[in-house]
Short mmCIF file of C-alpha atoms and ligand atoms in Angstrom, two decimals:
data_model
loop_
_atom_site.label_atom_id
_atom_site.label_comp_id
_atom_site.label_asym_id
_atom_site.label_seq_id
_atom_site.Cartn_x
_atom_site.Cartn_y
_atom_site.Cartn_z
CA UNK A 1 -41.16 6.15 -13.55
CA UNK A 2 -42.36 9.14 -11.16
CA UNK A 3 -44.70 7.34 -8.69
CA UNK A 4 -44.57 4.55 -6.40
CA UNK A 5 -45.92 1.45 -6.67
CA UNK A 6 -46.26 -0.05 -2.71
CA UNK A 7 -47.16 -3.89 -3.41
CA UNK A 8 -48.63 -6.28 -0.41
CA UNK A 9 -48.16 -9.58 -0.38
CA UNK A 10 -48.37 -13.29 1.62
CA UNK A 11 -49.66 -16.26 2.24
CA UNK A 12 -54.00 -16.73 2.87
CA UNK A 13 -55.39 -15.05 5.65
CA UNK A 14 -52.52 -12.70 6.44
CA UNK A 15 -54.68 -9.58 6.96
CA UNK A 16 -53.01 -7.59 3.64
CA UNK A 17 -56.37 -6.91 2.34
CA UNK A 18 -57.56 -4.89 5.72
CA UNK A 19 -54.05 -3.24 6.22
CA UNK A 20 -53.75 -2.34 2.57
CA UNK A 21 -57.62 -0.48 3.09
CA UNK A 22 -56.18 0.72 6.47
CA UNK A 23 -52.73 2.03 4.83
CA UNK A 24 -54.64 4.20 2.12
CA UNK A 25 -56.78 5.82 4.70
CA UNK A 26 -53.73 6.35 7.12
CA UNK A 27 -51.66 7.70 4.26
CA UNK A 28 -54.88 10.07 3.49
CA UNK A 29 -54.92 11.40 6.72
CA UNK A 30 -51.12 12.23 7.13
CA UNK A 31 -49.52 16.07 6.88
CA UNK A 32 -46.57 14.86 4.68
CA UNK A 33 -48.43 13.04 1.99
CA UNK A 34 -51.29 16.25 1.98
CA UNK A 35 -48.31 18.28 1.53
CA UNK A 36 -46.78 16.08 -1.96
CA UNK A 37 -50.38 16.40 -3.24
CA UNK A 38 -50.65 20.06 -2.32
CA UNK A 39 -47.57 20.42 -4.62
CA UNK A 40 -48.47 17.79 -7.24
CA UNK A 41 -45.77 15.94 -6.44
CA UNK A 42 -48.08 12.84 -5.80
CA UNK A 43 -51.42 13.63 -7.22
CA UNK A 44 -53.31 10.84 -5.74
CA UNK A 45 -53.41 7.39 -3.72
CA UNK A 46 -54.79 4.26 -6.00
CA UNK A 47 -55.84 0.88 -4.54
CA UNK A 48 -55.55 -2.33 -7.08
CA UNK A 49 -55.28 -6.00 -6.40
CA UNK A 50 -54.61 -8.90 -8.50
CA UNK A 51 -55.72 -10.69 -10.25
CA UNK A 52 -58.65 -7.94 -10.56
CA UNK A 53 -57.31 -4.88 -11.47
CA UNK A 54 -59.37 -4.47 -14.61
CA UNK A 55 -62.77 -5.31 -16.49
CA UNK A 56 -60.84 -8.05 -17.74
CA UNK A 57 -59.14 -8.91 -14.61
CA UNK A 58 -62.07 -9.47 -13.10
CA UNK A 59 -63.22 -12.31 -15.25
CA UNK A 60 -59.93 -13.84 -15.38
CA UNK A 61 -60.10 -13.35 -11.14
CA UNK A 62 -63.77 -15.85 -11.17
CA UNK A 63 -61.84 -18.26 -13.48
CA UNK A 64 -59.25 -18.45 -11.24
CA UNK A 65 -60.62 -18.56 -7.83
CA UNK A 66 -64.03 -20.44 -8.89
CA UNK A 67 -63.60 -22.28 -11.53
CA UNK A 68 -65.19 -26.19 -11.19
CA UNK A 69 -64.54 -27.60 -14.62
CA UNK A 70 -64.21 -31.60 -14.63
CA UNK A 71 -60.33 -31.78 -15.57
CA UNK A 72 -59.13 -29.69 -13.23
CA UNK A 73 -57.10 -26.56 -14.04
CA UNK A 74 -53.18 -27.21 -15.03
CA UNK A 75 -50.71 -25.31 -13.31
CA UNK A 76 -49.30 -23.77 -16.41
CA UNK A 77 -52.62 -22.84 -17.94
CA UNK A 78 -53.08 -21.35 -14.00
CA UNK A 79 -49.24 -19.25 -14.25
CA UNK A 80 -50.67 -18.09 -18.05
CA UNK A 81 -54.15 -16.81 -16.77
CA UNK A 82 -52.28 -14.60 -13.87
CA UNK A 83 -49.76 -13.48 -16.12
CA UNK A 84 -52.72 -12.41 -18.32
CA UNK A 85 -54.05 -10.48 -15.59
CA UNK A 86 -50.57 -8.81 -14.71
CA UNK A 87 -49.84 -7.94 -18.27
CA UNK A 88 -53.37 -6.13 -18.40
CA UNK A 89 -53.42 -4.59 -15.33
CA UNK A 90 -49.78 -3.00 -15.78
CA UNK A 91 -50.85 -1.39 -19.09
CA UNK A 92 -54.63 -0.68 -18.31
CA UNK A 93 -53.91 0.68 -14.60
CA UNK A 94 -50.40 0.79 -12.74
CA UNK A 95 -48.27 2.21 -15.62
CA UNK A 96 -50.05 5.27 -16.45
CA UNK A 97 -51.35 5.68 -12.62
CA UNK A 98 -47.14 5.43 -11.91
CA UNK A 99 -46.63 7.55 -15.09
CA UNK A 100 -48.78 10.52 -13.50
CA UNK A 101 -46.85 10.62 -10.44
CA UNK A 102 -49.51 8.44 -8.59
CA UNK A 103 -48.62 6.30 -5.58
CA UNK A 104 -49.97 3.05 -6.25
CA UNK A 105 -51.05 0.71 -3.50
CA UNK A 106 -51.31 -2.97 -5.22
CA UNK A 107 -52.63 -6.43 -3.43
CA UNK A 108 -50.54 -9.22 -4.51
CA UNK A 109 -48.18 -8.65 -7.67
CA UNK A 110 -45.07 -10.34 -9.43
CA UNK A 111 -43.95 -12.09 -5.84
CA UNK A 112 -47.05 -13.85 -5.43
CA UNK A 113 -46.54 -15.85 -8.94
CA UNK A 114 -43.04 -16.59 -7.53
CA UNK A 115 -44.92 -17.99 -4.20
CA UNK A 116 -48.08 -19.63 -5.28
CA UNK A 117 -46.98 -20.97 -9.03
CA UNK A 118 -43.27 -21.55 -8.51
CA UNK A 119 -42.93 -22.96 -5.02
CA UNK A 120 -46.41 -23.91 -4.57
CA UNK A 121 -47.24 -25.32 -8.06
CA UNK A 122 -43.62 -26.32 -8.98
CA UNK A 123 -43.18 -24.64 -12.06
CA UNK A 124 -39.80 -23.71 -13.51
CA UNK A 125 -38.90 -20.26 -11.59
CA UNK A 126 -36.79 -19.16 -14.23
CA UNK A 127 -39.88 -19.56 -16.58
CA UNK A 128 -41.72 -17.61 -13.63
CA UNK A 129 -39.19 -14.46 -13.77
CA UNK A 130 -39.44 -14.06 -17.38
CA UNK A 131 -43.32 -14.55 -17.77
CA UNK A 132 -43.31 -11.71 -14.91
CA UNK A 133 -40.86 -9.54 -16.55
CA UNK A 134 -43.18 -9.86 -19.52
CA UNK A 135 -46.30 -9.44 -18.36
CA UNK A 136 -44.72 -6.09 -16.47
CA UNK A 137 -42.28 -4.60 -18.98
CA UNK A 138 -40.00 -4.92 -15.90
CA UNK A 139 -41.96 -3.05 -13.91
CA UNK A 140 -40.45 -4.09 -10.24
CA UNK A 141 -42.27 -2.83 -6.89
CA UNK A 142 -40.70 0.32 -5.28
CA UNK A 143 -41.64 -1.04 -1.68
CA UNK A 144 -42.79 -4.75 -0.96
CA UNK A 145 -45.04 -5.33 2.36
CA UNK A 146 -44.67 -9.04 3.12
CA UNK A 147 -47.47 -9.49 6.15
CA UNK A 148 -44.99 -12.81 7.58
CA UNK A 149 -47.24 -15.16 8.89
CA UNK A 150 -47.67 -18.82 9.39
CA UNK A 151 -49.86 -20.67 6.65
CA UNK A 152 -51.34 -23.06 9.44
CA UNK A 153 -52.43 -19.95 11.40
CA UNK A 154 -53.74 -17.79 7.71
CA UNK A 155 -55.87 -20.69 6.72
CA UNK A 156 -57.67 -20.78 10.11
CA UNK A 157 -58.31 -17.32 9.58
CA UNK A 158 -59.40 -17.79 6.19
CA UNK A 159 -62.11 -20.72 7.34
CA UNK A 160 -63.84 -18.56 9.85
CA UNK A 161 -64.62 -16.03 6.52
CA UNK A 162 -66.86 -18.76 4.71
CA UNK A 163 -66.59 -20.99 1.44
CA UNK A 164 -63.11 -21.44 0.72
CA UNK A 165 -62.15 -20.40 -2.95
CA UNK A 166 -60.13 -22.90 -5.08
CA UNK A 167 -56.50 -21.39 -4.04
CA UNK A 168 -57.33 -21.77 -0.63
CA UNK A 169 -58.66 -25.28 -0.66
CA UNK A 170 -55.68 -26.21 -1.66
CA UNK A 171 -53.69 -28.34 1.21
CA UNK A 172 -51.94 -27.29 4.35
CA UNK A 173 -48.74 -28.32 2.41
CA UNK A 174 -48.82 -26.29 -0.36
CA UNK A 175 -49.57 -23.17 1.49
CA UNK A 176 -46.15 -24.38 3.42
CA UNK A 177 -44.32 -23.80 0.23
CA UNK A 178 -45.80 -20.70 -0.48
CA UNK A 179 -44.63 -19.51 2.56
CA UNK A 180 -41.42 -20.88 2.20
CA UNK A 181 -41.12 -19.27 -1.47
CA UNK A 182 -42.14 -15.89 0.57
CA UNK A 183 -39.36 -15.58 3.09
CA UNK A 184 -37.08 -17.03 0.29
CA UNK A 185 -37.64 -14.04 -1.87
CA UNK A 186 -37.28 -11.75 1.16
CA UNK A 187 -33.95 -12.82 1.46
CA UNK A 188 -32.93 -12.20 -2.11
CA UNK A 189 -34.96 -9.00 -2.23
CA UNK A 190 -34.24 -7.27 1.03
CA UNK A 191 -33.63 -3.75 -1.02
CA UNK A 192 -37.17 -3.82 -1.63
CA UNK A 193 -38.85 -6.69 0.76
CA UNK A 194 -39.75 -5.41 3.78
CA UNK A 195 -41.22 -8.31 6.59
CA UNK A 196 -44.08 -7.18 8.84
CA UNK A 197 -45.22 -9.50 11.85
CA UNK A 198 -48.83 -10.12 10.60
CA UNK A 199 -49.25 -12.13 13.92
CA UNK A 200 -49.37 -9.21 16.00
CA UNK A 201 -52.88 -7.15 17.07
CA UNK A 202 -54.17 -5.73 13.59
CA UNK A 203 -53.47 -2.13 15.25
CA UNK A 204 -49.88 -2.71 15.85
CA UNK A 205 -49.66 -4.35 12.22
CA UNK A 206 -50.80 -0.86 10.72
CA UNK A 207 -48.71 1.14 13.04
CA UNK A 208 -45.74 -0.91 11.75
CA UNK A 209 -46.87 -0.69 8.33
CA UNK A 210 -47.41 3.24 8.67
CA UNK A 211 -43.69 3.94 10.32
CA UNK A 212 -42.24 1.76 7.71
CA UNK A 213 -43.98 4.08 4.66
CA UNK A 214 -43.30 7.02 6.31
CA UNK A 215 -39.29 5.95 6.48
CA UNK A 216 -39.50 5.63 3.09
CA UNK A 217 -42.02 8.90 1.83
CA UNK A 218 -39.08 10.98 3.47
CA UNK A 219 -36.20 8.93 1.63
CA UNK A 220 -38.11 9.25 -1.56
CA UNK A 221 -39.46 13.05 -1.34
CA UNK A 222 -36.75 14.23 1.13
CA UNK A 223 -35.95 17.55 -0.59
CA UNK A 224 -40.00 18.14 -1.27
CA UNK A 225 -41.04 17.57 2.66
CA UNK A 226 -40.44 20.04 5.64
CA UNK A 227 -40.02 17.96 9.07
P1 LIG B 1 -56.74 -12.69 -2.86
O1 LIG B 1 -55.76 -11.63 -3.60
O2 LIG B 1 -57.62 -12.44 -2.19
O3 LIG B 1 -55.56 -13.29 -1.56
O4 LIG B 1 -56.49 -14.04 -4.01
C1 LIG B 1 -55.78 -14.10 -5.11
C2 LIG B 1 -55.58 -15.64 -4.86
O5 LIG B 1 -54.83 -15.68 -5.94
C3 LIG B 1 -54.76 -16.44 -3.45
O6 LIG B 1 -54.61 -17.26 -3.29
C4 LIG B 1 -53.57 -16.34 -3.85
C5 LIG B 1 -53.11 -16.55 -5.92
N1 LIG B 1 -52.02 -15.57 -6.42
C6 LIG B 1 -51.46 -16.55 -7.11
O7 LIG B 1 -51.86 -18.12 -7.23
N2 LIG B 1 -50.38 -16.00 -8.11
C7 LIG B 1 -50.37 -14.63 -8.25
O8 LIG B 1 -49.58 -14.30 -9.09
C8 LIG B 1 -51.67 -14.15 -7.65
C9 LIG B 1 -51.81 -12.45 -8.17
C10 LIG B 1 -52.16 -14.31 -6.92
#
């Protein structure tokens, strides 16, 4: 694919949504990216998220985060709903944008399913890999920025934001397993997952992220970039 898929991942309250917005703004102001845009190499930057990056996905997000039925949502039903959201998102939004050469900045993707439904809920990891492959047609991120933060610190941050959603309501042990899931993924995929210290002040985290992304910009488009 001519474009690049850059994903933000991490536990609740790690700050990825804020940092994604910040990176988008910083890239729009970056001379290097502007140069590539002028040349038509990178036509646009697109920000999106999972679940909820499409109209269908918005409905699925409401179900996934807001469901309050008398019977709890079964873990496998949860897994399939996240997969359905992703299948629609990849087909409707991500693949067409990448085919045009765009950069897609995405808030959560396949690693969240491994961490939350695999490590968190205890579902079979091989099954999740298969389902991720079906949902994405094998589309893997070019870069994953993992905002590394202790689960308890992240949850405390979300509690200050107001009412917890269905996933945030899960107990600390669940979120600690999710955190271990991200740690394991980072050791398994050092080629595409970069850890960012998300316990640092917001501006320092943003600077770390920008430095990493600038390095990749250079690496990916070197012949098109003058220093
Ligand atoms: P957030 O993107 O606003 O953090 O909310 C999404 C929630 O959904 C968050 O609790 C993580 C969870 N999630 C999964 O459990 N599995 C997934 O595959 C994805 C994309 C998100």
